[in-house]
């Protein structure tokens, strides 16, 4: 009673979670499009073009979201100024990664339109490596803040790569409409990558629950507190465990089952990104 | 004994360099908030945000109670995570003196520095201000760089009626801050973060300077204040 403190706002709002979501899907769709040029990815040929286009559209949306979230949007050009760049910051690497991925995407789409297999493969592989960098850097963006519970774990970049692949396969499954071989391949992706996300979430819950006072409080807030419904309800149960269960049943091998699981995985992917982003910031606002 | 320096950015104990620090003697703080007001006046700090602030807590149960004041500000860390995380070097450390400052014209407003500061020392300036055109960029305490470089002490130190805040060069063994830090037990906030803060507290009680369990069940009064602060900061 009678206490007084100054309240602080969370620096990164929920809008960043939308960015994490769209950029993750963009990266994974590019990877699936590229895979279709190689023998092991033949099943993905039907989504080769649509995945590339949707990936590029989402990249453009992500860029706008990122710029729109800056309080000085026009100064996004500063991040391309070599005289300013601070390479100790993952954001600087992220900016360069985004730009180079954008260039690789344009060159890949050009080769794709000309049906130039050699160049499509070349720019596809380069672009896929850059695409991998996108979830990796978003993970690092969070990991490097040593004072933040949930974020400050080496798991983050890997978790973001897995979440990118899960959400990307879910969107790819929606693009694959009725193409049996593609759907079967994407079902396999959703199942294993969804499983990997599930395992990592268990590890994340463990380290958060036993991570000191700030982490313990964050664990409480994320599981039974204000984020409980989003993190546990939508993210873990409805958005990760339920779709895996669906995919394991015979219904999950049918077209409708795969699409239902894909929808749930997308809901889960968004909920997990949101709650990880916000969860890492709650307790500090009271410090 | 020489200082243990882990990163090349650290300036404490570097020969020929100044390393400014503040000592806050909590036994002397009476919670008048004159420092908070002096800082607001010195920099036209907008409503709802603070470069320095004096939260307090009532500790104990009647009849053994005490009001614990805890003046806060940027710690001008020797190894500042905010400087590390800024993608465009809009926040930087002045090597001679150790001030952590802002380049307002360069800041893109990504708020990475706010996310990385363990002390909530940074805030976003509002879009509209009456007397200055520095808007929509991140701001923070400067250790009154403009005053200190003219041989004065920071505004909060100058105004502190209890002489609770003491400022000086820690690399000068004859300074008052050196004397206090070297001869009395002092505490810094969240030392485990590795930031090496340069605001030292005398009489701080770690039981009360850590993130507490009250967070899970904040009082209604606190929530009402939070809503007001959020409203102020958005307008
Ligand atoms: S207290 Fe925060 S803003 Fe100040 S130098 Fe340390 S990390 Fe940076
Ligand atoms: S908000 Fe400004 S000062 Fe802070 S990290 Fe971003 S560009 Fe740097």
Short mmCIF file of C-alpha atoms and ligand atoms in Angstrom, two decimals:
data_model
loop_
_atom_site.label_atom_id
_atom_site.label_comp_id
_atom_site.label_asym_id
_atom_site.label_seq_id
_atom_site.Cartn_x
_atom_site.Cartn_y
_atom_site.Cartn_z
CA UNK A 1 0.00 0.00 0.00
CA UNK A 2 1.10 3.52 -0.66
CA UNK A 3 3.82 2.33 -3.03
CA UNK A 4 4.78 4.51 -5.92
CA UNK A 5 6.55 3.56 -9.07
CA UNK A 6 6.83 4.71 -12.63
CA UNK A 7 5.31 2.26 -15.07
CA UNK A 8 7.13 1.41 -18.23
CA UNK A 9 5.74 0.31 -21.53
CA UNK A 10 6.78 -2.78 -23.43
CA UNK A 11 9.16 -1.59 -26.10
CA UNK A 12 8.05 -4.15 -28.69
CA UNK A 13 4.32 -4.30 -29.28
CA UNK A 14 2.28 -7.23 -30.57
CA UNK A 15 2.71 -5.87 -34.12
CA UNK A 16 6.20 -7.39 -34.16
CA UNK A 17 4.63 -10.82 -33.72
CA UNK A 18 2.75 -10.33 -37.01
CA UNK A 19 6.08 -9.51 -38.62
CA UNK A 20 7.69 -12.63 -37.13
CA UNK A 21 4.74 -14.63 -38.49
CA UNK A 22 4.75 -13.28 -42.05
CA UNK A 23 8.53 -13.29 -42.47
CA UNK A 24 8.73 -16.88 -41.19
CA UNK A 25 6.10 -18.03 -43.71
CA UNK A 26 7.82 -16.10 -46.51
CA UNK A 27 11.15 -17.78 -45.78
CA UNK A 28 9.68 -21.30 -45.64
CA UNK A 29 7.62 -20.88 -48.83
CA UNK A 30 10.75 -19.80 -50.70
CA UNK A 31 12.52 -22.89 -49.42
CA UNK A 32 9.67 -25.19 -50.56
CA UNK A 33 9.61 -23.56 -53.99
CA UNK A 34 13.35 -24.11 -54.35
CA UNK A 35 13.11 -27.70 -53.13
CA UNK A 36 10.79 -28.51 -56.00
CA UNK A 37 13.72 -28.21 -58.46
CA UNK A 38 15.59 -31.03 -56.78
CA UNK A 39 14.84 -34.78 -57.03
CA UNK A 40 13.73 -35.15 -53.39
CA UNK A 41 11.24 -32.30 -53.75
CA UNK A 42 9.50 -33.34 -56.98
CA UNK A 43 6.19 -33.63 -55.12
CA UNK A 44 6.28 -29.89 -54.52
CA UNK A 45 6.38 -28.95 -58.24
CA UNK A 46 2.66 -27.95 -58.25
CA UNK A 47 3.30 -25.22 -55.66
CA UNK A 48 6.60 -24.04 -57.09
CA UNK A 49 5.27 -20.83 -58.68
CA UNK A 50 2.50 -19.98 -56.23
CA UNK A 51 4.83 -20.48 -53.23
CA UNK A 52 7.42 -18.17 -54.78
CA UNK A 53 4.85 -15.44 -55.42
CA UNK A 54 3.21 -15.69 -52.00
CA UNK A 55 6.67 -15.68 -50.39
CA UNK A 56 7.53 -12.47 -52.21
CA UNK A 57 4.20 -10.82 -51.35
CA UNK A 58 4.68 -11.71 -47.67
CA UNK A 59 8.24 -10.40 -47.79
CA UNK A 60 6.93 -7.07 -49.07
CA UNK A 61 4.23 -6.99 -46.36
CA UNK A 62 6.81 -7.87 -43.69
CA UNK A 63 9.12 -5.09 -44.83
CA UNK A 64 6.26 -2.58 -44.64
CA UNK A 65 5.25 -3.86 -41.19
CA UNK A 66 8.81 -3.49 -39.95
CA UNK A 67 9.22 0.00 -41.35
CA UNK A 68 5.77 1.00 -40.07
CA UNK A 69 6.72 -0.02 -36.56
CA UNK A 70 9.71 2.32 -36.44
CA UNK A 71 8.93 5.61 -34.76
CA UNK A 72 10.94 7.25 -37.58
CA UNK A 73 9.84 5.16 -40.58
CA UNK A 74 11.70 7.20 -43.20
CA UNK A 75 14.96 6.60 -41.40
CA UNK A 76 14.86 2.91 -42.28
CA UNK A 77 17.42 3.96 -44.90
CA UNK A 78 19.90 4.49 -42.05
CA UNK A 79 20.05 0.74 -41.68
CA UNK A 80 21.53 0.52 -45.18
CA UNK A 81 24.16 3.15 -44.51
CA UNK A 82 27.51 1.36 -44.08
CA UNK A 83 28.85 4.32 -42.09
CA UNK A 84 26.17 3.80 -39.45
CA UNK A 85 25.89 0.02 -39.23
CA UNK A 86 26.71 -1.62 -35.93
CA UNK A 87 27.48 -5.26 -36.57
CA UNK A 88 27.18 -6.13 -32.89
CA UNK A 89 23.41 -5.70 -33.32
CA UNK A 90 21.36 -8.58 -34.80
CA UNK A 91 19.04 -5.94 -36.23
CA UNK A 92 21.80 -4.66 -38.49
CA UNK A 93 22.39 -8.19 -39.81
CA UNK A 94 18.63 -8.65 -40.12
CA UNK A 95 18.29 -5.53 -42.27
CA UNK A 96 21.04 -6.74 -44.61
CA UNK A 97 19.56 -10.25 -44.65
CA UNK A 98 16.12 -8.92 -45.59
CA UNK A 99 17.48 -6.82 -48.43
CA UNK A 100 19.66 -9.57 -49.86
CA UNK A 101 16.80 -12.08 -49.56
CA UNK A 102 14.58 -9.62 -51.47
CA UNK A 103 17.17 -9.37 -54.26
CA UNK A 104 17.61 -13.18 -54.39
CA UNK A 105 13.80 -13.57 -54.53
CA UNK A 106 13.50 -11.21 -57.51
CA UNK A 107 16.28 -13.02 -59.40
CA UNK A 108 14.75 -16.40 -58.53
CA UNK A 109 11.28 -15.38 -59.70
CA UNK A 110 12.79 -14.03 -62.95
CA UNK A 111 14.54 -17.36 -63.59
CA UNK A 112 11.34 -19.22 -62.64
CA UNK A 113 9.27 -17.24 -65.14
CA UNK A 114 11.80 -17.98 -67.88
CA UNK A 115 11.86 -21.64 -66.82
CA UNK A 116 15.63 -21.29 -66.56
CA UNK A 117 16.37 -24.30 -64.36
CA UNK A 118 20.07 -23.61 -63.90
CA UNK A 119 19.60 -20.06 -62.63
CA UNK A 120 16.46 -20.92 -60.68
CA UNK A 121 18.40 -23.59 -58.80
CA UNK A 122 21.33 -21.24 -58.25
CA UNK A 123 19.29 -18.29 -56.93
CA UNK A 124 16.98 -20.71 -55.14
CA UNK A 125 19.82 -22.19 -53.10
CA UNK A 126 21.33 -18.76 -52.36
CA UNK A 127 17.86 -17.44 -51.47
CA UNK A 128 17.12 -20.46 -49.28
CA UNK A 129 20.27 -19.87 -47.25
CA UNK A 130 19.28 -16.23 -46.86
CA UNK A 131 15.73 -17.35 -46.03
CA UNK A 132 17.13 -19.52 -43.25
CA UNK A 133 18.81 -16.39 -41.92
CA UNK A 134 15.45 -14.65 -41.43
CA UNK A 135 14.04 -16.79 -38.59
CA UNK A 136 17.56 -17.21 -37.23
CA UNK A 137 18.04 -13.47 -36.91
CA UNK A 138 14.54 -12.91 -35.48
CA UNK A 139 15.45 -15.49 -32.83
CA UNK A 140 18.75 -13.74 -32.16
CA UNK A 141 16.91 -10.43 -31.92
CA UNK A 142 15.27 -11.81 -28.80
CA UNK A 143 18.08 -14.01 -27.50
CA UNK A 144 20.66 -11.25 -27.16
CA UNK A 145 18.68 -9.40 -24.49
CA UNK A 146 20.28 -11.06 -21.49
CA UNK A 147 17.83 -9.49 -19.04
CA UNK A 148 14.69 -10.93 -20.63
CA UNK A 149 13.12 -14.14 -19.38
CA UNK A 150 11.93 -16.55 -22.13
CA UNK A 151 13.95 -14.73 -24.81
CA UNK A 152 17.44 -15.22 -23.41
CA UNK A 153 17.94 -18.84 -24.41
CA UNK A 154 19.94 -20.34 -27.27
CA UNK A 155 16.72 -22.13 -28.19
CA UNK A 156 15.18 -19.03 -29.75
CA UNK A 157 16.83 -19.04 -33.21
CA UNK A 158 16.20 -22.79 -33.58
CA UNK A 159 12.61 -22.47 -32.35
CA UNK A 160 11.98 -19.67 -34.82
CA UNK A 161 13.37 -21.79 -37.68
CA UNK A 162 11.06 -24.67 -36.70
CA UNK A 163 8.06 -22.33 -36.33
CA UNK A 164 8.86 -20.81 -39.71
CA UNK A 165 8.85 -24.25 -41.35
CA UNK A 166 5.61 -25.28 -39.61
CA UNK A 167 3.71 -22.12 -40.57
CA UNK A 168 5.23 -22.22 -44.05
CA UNK A 169 4.16 -25.85 -44.62
CA UNK A 170 0.66 -24.97 -43.43
CA UNK A 171 0.34 -22.19 -46.01
CA UNK A 172 1.97 -24.40 -48.66
CA UNK A 173 -0.63 -27.10 -47.90
CA UNK A 174 -3.33 -24.53 -48.57
CA UNK A 175 -1.65 -23.64 -51.88
CA UNK A 176 -1.37 -27.32 -52.82
CA UNK A 177 -5.16 -27.79 -53.12
CA UNK A 178 -5.90 -31.37 -54.09
CA UNK A 179 -2.38 -32.27 -55.22
CA UNK A 180 -2.03 -35.54 -53.36
CA UNK A 181 1.74 -36.01 -53.52
CA UNK A 182 2.42 -32.41 -52.43
CA UNK A 183 -0.06 -32.69 -49.57
CA UNK A 184 1.50 -35.93 -48.37
CA UNK A 185 4.95 -34.32 -48.35
CA UNK A 186 3.67 -31.22 -46.53
CA UNK A 187 1.80 -33.39 -44.02
CA UNK A 188 5.11 -35.03 -43.22
CA UNK A 189 6.72 -31.59 -42.77
CA UNK A 190 3.91 -30.35 -40.50
CA UNK A 191 4.08 -33.45 -38.37
CA UNK A 192 7.82 -33.49 -37.75
CA UNK A 193 8.36 -29.77 -37.52
CA UNK A 194 5.27 -29.41 -35.31
CA UNK A 195 6.74 -32.16 -33.11
CA UNK A 196 10.07 -30.31 -32.97
CA UNK A 197 8.28 -27.11 -31.89
CA UNK A 198 6.44 -29.10 -29.21
CA UNK A 199 9.68 -30.53 -27.80
CA UNK A 200 11.31 -27.10 -27.78
CA UNK A 201 8.31 -25.60 -26.01
CA UNK A 202 8.64 -28.16 -23.24
CA UNK A 203 12.32 -27.21 -22.87
CA UNK A 204 11.41 -23.52 -22.88
CA UNK A 205 8.77 -24.04 -20.20
CA UNK A 206 11.30 -25.92 -18.07
CA UNK A 207 14.04 -23.29 -18.25
CA UNK A 208 11.53 -20.50 -17.67
CA UNK A 209 9.94 -22.16 -14.66
CA UNK A 210 13.29 -22.68 -12.96
CA UNK A 211 15.09 -19.58 -14.18
CA UNK A 212 15.13 -17.20 -11.22
CA UNK A 213 12.54 -14.76 -9.91
CA UNK A 214 11.86 -12.84 -13.14
CA UNK A 215 11.61 -16.05 -15.15
CA UNK A 216 9.42 -17.77 -12.59
CA UNK A 217 7.00 -14.87 -12.60
CA UNK A 218 7.00 -14.89 -16.37
CA UNK A 219 6.24 -18.61 -16.32
CA UNK A 220 3.26 -17.96 -14.04
CA UNK A 221 2.00 -15.14 -16.29
CA UNK A 222 2.43 -17.23 -19.43
CA UNK A 223 0.78 -20.36 -18.13
CA UNK A 224 -1.91 -19.33 -15.66
CA UNK A 225 -1.80 -15.54 -15.89
CA UNK A 226 -2.77 -13.00 -18.50
CA UNK A 227 -1.10 -14.88 -21.38
CA UNK A 228 -2.25 -18.36 -20.30
CA UNK A 229 -5.12 -18.65 -22.76
CA UNK A 230 -3.04 -17.48 -25.72
CA UNK A 231 0.17 -19.36 -24.93
CA UNK A 232 -1.12 -22.61 -23.50
CA UNK A 233 -4.65 -22.62 -24.93
CA UNK A 234 -4.09 -21.42 -28.49
CA UNK A 235 -0.33 -21.89 -28.88
CA UNK A 236 0.37 -25.24 -27.28
CA UNK A 237 -2.91 -27.15 -27.07
CA UNK A 238 -5.01 -25.96 -30.01
CA UNK A 239 -2.15 -24.82 -32.25
CA UNK A 240 0.52 -27.52 -31.73
CA UNK A 241 -0.78 -30.61 -29.89
CA UNK A 242 -4.22 -30.76 -31.58
CA UNK A 243 -2.97 -30.54 -35.21
CA UNK A 244 -0.30 -33.18 -34.52
CA UNK A 245 -3.00 -35.43 -33.10
CA UNK A 246 -5.22 -34.78 -36.15
CA UNK A 247 -2.36 -35.53 -38.56
CA UNK A 248 -1.72 -38.85 -36.84
CA UNK A 249 -5.30 -40.06 -37.39
CA UNK A 250 -6.65 -41.46 -40.67
CA UNK A 251 -8.62 -38.20 -41.11
CA UNK A 252 -5.25 -36.41 -40.98
CA UNK A 253 -4.16 -38.21 -44.14
CA UNK A 254 -7.10 -36.89 -46.11
CA UNK A 255 -7.25 -33.55 -47.86
CA UNK A 256 -9.73 -32.03 -45.37
CA UNK A 257 -7.76 -33.31 -42.37
CA UNK A 258 -4.49 -31.86 -43.63
CA UNK A 259 -6.13 -28.50 -44.28
CA UNK A 260 -7.77 -28.50 -40.82
CA UNK A 261 -4.39 -29.23 -39.21
CA UNK A 262 -2.77 -26.50 -41.33
CA UNK A 263 -5.36 -23.97 -40.13
CA UNK A 264 -4.75 -24.93 -36.50
CA UNK A 265 -0.97 -24.74 -36.93
CA UNK A 266 -1.30 -21.22 -38.30
CA UNK A 267 -3.40 -20.16 -35.31
CA UNK A 268 -0.82 -21.77 -33.02
CA UNK A 269 2.12 -20.20 -34.85
CA UNK A 270 0.71 -16.72 -34.41
CA UNK A 271 -0.25 -17.33 -30.76
CA UNK A 272 3.20 -18.70 -29.88
CA UNK A 273 5.06 -15.83 -31.51
CA UNK A 274 2.80 -13.31 -29.80
CA UNK A 275 3.07 -14.83 -26.35
CA UNK A 276 6.85 -15.33 -26.55
CA UNK A 277 7.28 -11.73 -27.66
CA UNK A 278 5.01 -10.25 -24.99
CA UNK A 279 5.88 -12.80 -22.28
CA UNK A 280 9.51 -11.71 -22.26
CA UNK A 281 8.52 -8.13 -21.56
CA UNK A 282 5.83 -8.23 -18.87
CA UNK A 283 7.76 -8.42 -15.62
CA UNK A 284 10.28 -5.82 -16.64
CA UNK A 285 7.55 -3.19 -17.00
CA UNK A 286 7.20 -3.35 -13.21
CA UNK A 287 10.94 -3.02 -12.45
CA UNK B 1 44.79 -3.86 -7.91
CA UNK B 2 43.93 -3.48 -11.58
CA UNK B 3 40.33 -3.60 -12.77
CA UNK B 4 39.04 -6.73 -14.47
CA UNK B 5 37.85 -5.62 -17.90
CA UNK B 6 35.98 -8.09 -20.02
CA UNK B 7 35.05 -5.97 -23.00
CA UNK B 8 37.11 -3.34 -24.77
CA UNK B 9 34.33 -0.77 -24.33
CA UNK B 10 34.89 -0.57 -20.55
CA UNK B 11 36.63 2.56 -19.27
CA UNK B 12 36.79 2.05 -15.53
CA UNK B 13 40.40 2.00 -14.41
CA UNK B 14 41.74 3.00 -17.83
CA UNK B 15 44.71 5.33 -17.23
CA UNK B 16 44.27 8.86 -18.54
CA UNK B 17 40.49 8.50 -18.98
CA UNK B 18 37.70 9.83 -16.81
CA UNK B 19 34.99 7.46 -15.61
CA UNK B 20 32.08 9.36 -14.17
CA UNK B 21 29.87 7.66 -11.65
CA UNK B 22 27.10 8.54 -9.22
CA UNK B 23 26.76 7.35 -5.67
CA UNK B 24 23.26 7.47 -4.18
CA UNK B 25 23.27 7.28 -0.41
CA UNK B 26 19.81 5.90 0.35
CA UNK B 27 20.23 6.67 4.06
CA UNK B 28 20.11 10.34 3.13
CA UNK B 29 17.27 10.31 0.57
CA UNK B 30 14.10 11.86 2.00
CA UNK B 31 11.97 11.27 -1.09
CA UNK B 32 11.37 14.95 -1.84
CA UNK B 33 11.66 14.22 -5.60
CA UNK B 34 13.48 17.48 -6.17
CA UNK B 35 15.90 15.58 -8.43
CA UNK B 36 13.02 14.33 -10.54
CA UNK B 37 11.69 17.90 -10.89
CA UNK B 38 15.14 19.40 -11.59
CA UNK B 39 15.66 16.84 -14.35
CA UNK B 40 12.24 17.57 -15.87
CA UNK B 41 13.09 21.28 -15.88
CA UNK B 42 16.62 20.83 -17.24
CA UNK B 43 15.53 18.80 -20.25
CA UNK B 44 11.81 19.57 -20.71
CA UNK B 45 11.15 15.87 -20.16
CA UNK B 46 7.58 15.18 -21.40
CA UNK B 47 4.65 13.97 -19.29
CA UNK B 48 4.59 10.29 -18.41
CA UNK B 49 8.30 9.64 -19.02
CA UNK B 50 11.32 10.22 -16.79
CA UNK B 51 15.10 10.41 -17.09
CA UNK B 52 15.27 9.99 -13.35
CA UNK B 53 12.52 8.91 -11.01
CA UNK B 54 12.15 8.11 -7.33
CA UNK B 55 9.89 5.13 -6.72
CA UNK B 56 9.19 4.17 -3.14
CA UNK B 57 7.98 1.18 -1.25
CA UNK B 58 6.63 0.87 2.26
CA UNK B 59 8.63 -1.94 3.78
CA UNK B 60 7.70 -3.93 6.90
CA UNK B 61 4.59 -4.03 9.09
CA UNK B 62 3.49 -1.57 11.78
CA UNK B 63 5.23 -0.68 14.05
CA UNK B 64 8.45 -1.65 12.30
CA UNK B 65 7.98 0.13 9.00
CA UNK B 66 10.06 2.28 6.77
CA UNK B 67 9.55 4.04 3.47
CA UNK B 68 12.25 2.94 1.06
CA UNK B 69 13.13 5.47 -1.64
CA UNK B 70 15.03 4.26 -4.63
CA UNK B 71 16.18 7.03 -6.98
CA UNK B 72 16.66 5.60 -10.46
CA UNK B 73 18.32 6.75 -13.66
CA UNK B 74 20.44 5.41 -16.49
CA UNK B 75 23.41 3.61 -14.96
CA UNK B 76 25.80 4.67 -17.72
CA UNK B 77 26.88 1.07 -17.72
CA UNK B 78 30.50 0.29 -18.47
CA UNK B 79 29.40 -2.52 -20.79
CA UNK B 80 26.03 -1.20 -21.96
CA UNK B 81 23.76 -3.66 -23.78
CA UNK B 82 21.83 -0.72 -25.27
CA UNK B 83 24.91 0.38 -27.23
CA UNK B 84 25.49 -3.15 -28.42
CA UNK B 85 21.96 -3.61 -29.69
CA UNK B 86 21.47 -0.34 -31.59
CA UNK B 87 21.72 -1.22 -35.30
CA UNK B 88 22.80 2.26 -36.40
CA UNK B 89 25.01 3.41 -33.53
CA UNK B 90 22.47 6.03 -32.55
CA UNK B 91 23.38 5.29 -28.97
CA UNK B 92 27.05 5.31 -28.12
CA UNK B 93 29.50 5.54 -25.27
CA UNK B 94 31.81 8.51 -24.85
CA UNK B 95 35.18 6.96 -24.14
CA UNK B 96 36.44 9.77 -21.93
CA UNK B 97 33.89 10.02 -19.17
CA UNK B 98 31.83 6.92 -19.90
CA UNK B 99 28.63 8.82 -20.75
CA UNK B 100 26.12 6.76 -22.75
CA UNK B 101 24.48 9.25 -25.12
CA UNK B 102 22.00 9.46 -28.00
CA UNK B 103 22.38 10.71 -31.57
CA UNK B 104 18.80 11.93 -32.00
CA UNK B 105 19.16 12.65 -35.71
CA UNK B 106 20.22 9.08 -36.39
CA UNK B 107 17.80 7.06 -34.21
CA UNK B 108 15.32 5.07 -36.32
CA UNK B 109 13.04 4.27 -33.39
CA UNK B 110 13.39 0.48 -33.50
CA UNK B 111 13.36 0.35 -29.66
CA UNK B 112 16.00 -2.40 -29.54
CA UNK B 113 17.90 -0.35 -26.96
CA UNK B 114 14.78 -0.12 -24.79
CA UNK B 115 14.37 -3.88 -24.99
CA UNK B 116 17.98 -4.47 -24.01
CA UNK B 117 18.24 -2.06 -21.07
CA UNK B 118 17.64 -4.08 -17.89
CA UNK B 119 16.80 -0.91 -15.96
CA UNK B 120 13.98 0.66 -18.00
CA UNK B 121 16.16 3.75 -18.29
CA UNK B 122 15.03 4.50 -21.85
CA UNK B 123 11.80 5.87 -23.22
CA UNK B 124 10.26 7.01 -26.48
CA UNK B 125 9.68 10.74 -26.88
CA UNK B 126 6.14 11.71 -27.93
CA UNK B 127 5.24 12.91 -31.42
CA UNK B 128 4.43 16.44 -30.30
CA UNK B 129 6.41 18.64 -27.92
CA UNK B 130 6.01 22.33 -27.15
CA UNK B 131 9.55 23.63 -26.77
CA UNK B 132 11.78 21.27 -28.71
CA UNK B 133 11.63 19.52 -32.03
CA UNK B 134 13.33 16.34 -30.80
CA UNK B 135 10.37 13.95 -31.16
CA UNK B 136 9.64 10.25 -31.79
CA UNK B 137 13.13 9.07 -30.94
CA UNK B 138 14.46 7.29 -27.88
CA UNK B 139 15.78 9.40 -25.03
CA UNK B 140 17.38 8.81 -21.64
CA UNK B 141 19.51 10.40 -18.92
CA UNK B 142 22.80 11.87 -20.21
CA UNK B 143 24.50 12.21 -16.81
CA UNK B 144 24.05 15.91 -17.73
CA UNK B 145 26.90 15.69 -20.20
CA UNK B 146 26.37 19.37 -21.15
CA UNK B 147 26.84 20.46 -17.52
CA UNK B 148 29.60 18.04 -16.56
CA UNK B 149 31.69 19.01 -19.58
CA UNK B 150 31.46 22.62 -18.28
CA UNK B 151 32.74 21.59 -14.85
CA UNK B 152 29.33 21.43 -13.15
CA UNK B 153 27.55 18.45 -11.58
CA UNK B 154 24.30 17.00 -12.99
CA UNK B 155 21.10 18.94 -12.23
CA UNK B 156 19.76 16.21 -9.93
CA UNK B 157 22.99 16.21 -7.90
CA UNK B 158 23.03 20.00 -7.69
CA UNK B 159 19.47 20.09 -6.34
CA UNK B 160 19.54 17.11 -3.95
CA UNK B 161 18.64 18.59 -0.54
CA UNK B 162 19.75 15.55 1.44
CA UNK B 163 23.06 15.38 -0.45
CA UNK B 164 22.11 11.85 -1.22
CA UNK B 165 23.43 12.01 -4.79
CA UNK B 166 27.19 12.42 -5.21
CA UNK B 167 28.84 12.62 -8.61
CA UNK B 168 32.45 12.43 -9.75
CA UNK B 169 35.27 10.66 -11.53
CA UNK B 170 35.78 7.14 -10.30
CA UNK B 171 39.16 6.95 -12.03
CA UNK B 172 40.38 9.78 -9.79
CA UNK B 173 41.35 8.18 -6.46
CA UNK B 174 40.93 11.52 -4.71
CA UNK B 175 37.28 12.06 -5.75
CA UNK B 176 34.41 11.75 -3.30
CA UNK B 177 32.78 8.96 -5.33
CA UNK B 178 36.05 6.98 -5.25
CA UNK B 179 36.23 7.48 -1.50
CA UNK B 180 32.66 6.28 -1.00
CA UNK B 181 32.85 3.33 -3.39
CA UNK B 182 36.20 2.23 -2.02
CA UNK B 183 35.43 2.56 1.68
CA UNK B 184 31.75 1.68 2.04
CA UNK B 185 29.72 -1.35 0.96
CA UNK B 186 27.82 -0.31 -2.16
CA UNK B 187 25.32 -2.09 -4.38
CA UNK B 188 24.48 -1.78 -8.05
CA UNK B 189 21.16 -2.83 -9.59
CA UNK B 190 20.96 -6.24 -11.24
CA UNK B 191 24.73 -6.91 -11.17
CA UNK B 192 24.10 -10.36 -12.65
CA UNK B 193 23.30 -8.79 -16.02
CA UNK B 194 26.99 -8.00 -16.55
CA UNK B 195 26.30 -4.38 -17.44
CA UNK B 196 28.66 -2.96 -14.80
CA UNK B 197 26.45 -0.07 -13.76
CA UNK B 198 28.05 3.19 -12.66
CA UNK B 199 25.33 4.25 -10.29
CA UNK B 200 26.23 2.87 -6.87
CA UNK B 201 23.79 2.70 -3.98
CA UNK B 202 24.66 2.87 -0.32
CA UNK B 203 22.07 1.13 1.81
CA UNK B 204 20.11 -0.62 -0.95
CA UNK B 205 18.44 -3.81 0.13
CA UNK B 206 18.41 -6.45 -2.59
CA UNK B 207 15.26 -7.96 -1.12
CA UNK B 208 13.50 -4.85 -2.33
CA UNK B 209 15.39 -3.92 -5.46
CA UNK B 210 14.57 -7.13 -7.32
CA UNK B 211 11.48 -7.95 -9.35
CA UNK B 212 8.97 -8.93 -6.67
CA UNK B 213 6.06 -11.31 -6.45
CA UNK B 214 3.61 -8.41 -6.18
CA UNK B 215 3.72 -8.28 -9.98
CA UNK B 216 1.39 -11.22 -10.20
CA UNK B 217 -1.17 -9.45 -8.05
CA UNK B 218 -0.65 -5.71 -8.51
CA UNK B 219 -2.92 -3.49 -6.46
CA UNK B 220 -5.79 -1.69 -8.20
CA UNK B 221 -4.09 1.64 -7.51
CA UNK B 222 -1.03 0.48 -9.45
CA UNK B 223 -3.12 -0.68 -12.37
CA UNK B 224 -5.03 2.62 -12.49
CA UNK B 225 -1.69 4.47 -12.60
CA UNK B 226 -0.43 2.18 -15.30
CA UNK B 227 -3.44 2.96 -17.48
CA UNK B 228 -2.82 6.70 -16.98
CA UNK B 229 0.84 6.38 -17.89
CA UNK B 230 0.03 4.44 -21.01
CA UNK B 231 -2.53 7.04 -22.03
CA UNK B 232 -0.02 9.86 -21.53
CA UNK B 233 2.66 8.12 -23.51
CA UNK B 234 0.44 7.39 -26.47
CA UNK B 235 -1.00 10.90 -26.88
S1 LIG C 1 21.16 1.77 -17.75
FE1 LIG C 1 20.23 1.06 -19.64
S2 LIG C 1 20.27 2.84 -20.99
FE2 LIG C 1 21.73 3.25 -19.36
S3 LIG C 1 23.69 2.53 -20.17
FE3 LIG C 1 22.82 0.84 -18.95
S4 LIG C 1 21.73 -0.40 -20.48
FE4 LIG C 1 22.11 1.61 -21.43
S1 LIG C 2 15.54 3.09 -30.98
FE1 LIG C 2 17.15 4.45 -31.79
S2 LIG C 2 18.78 4.44 -30.26
FE2 LIG C 2 17.43 2.72 -29.81
S3 LIG C 2 18.33 0.93 -30.85
FE3 LIG C 2 16.85 1.80 -32.28
S4 LIG C 2 18.00 3.27 -33.53
FE4 LIG C 2 19.27 2.80 -31.72
#
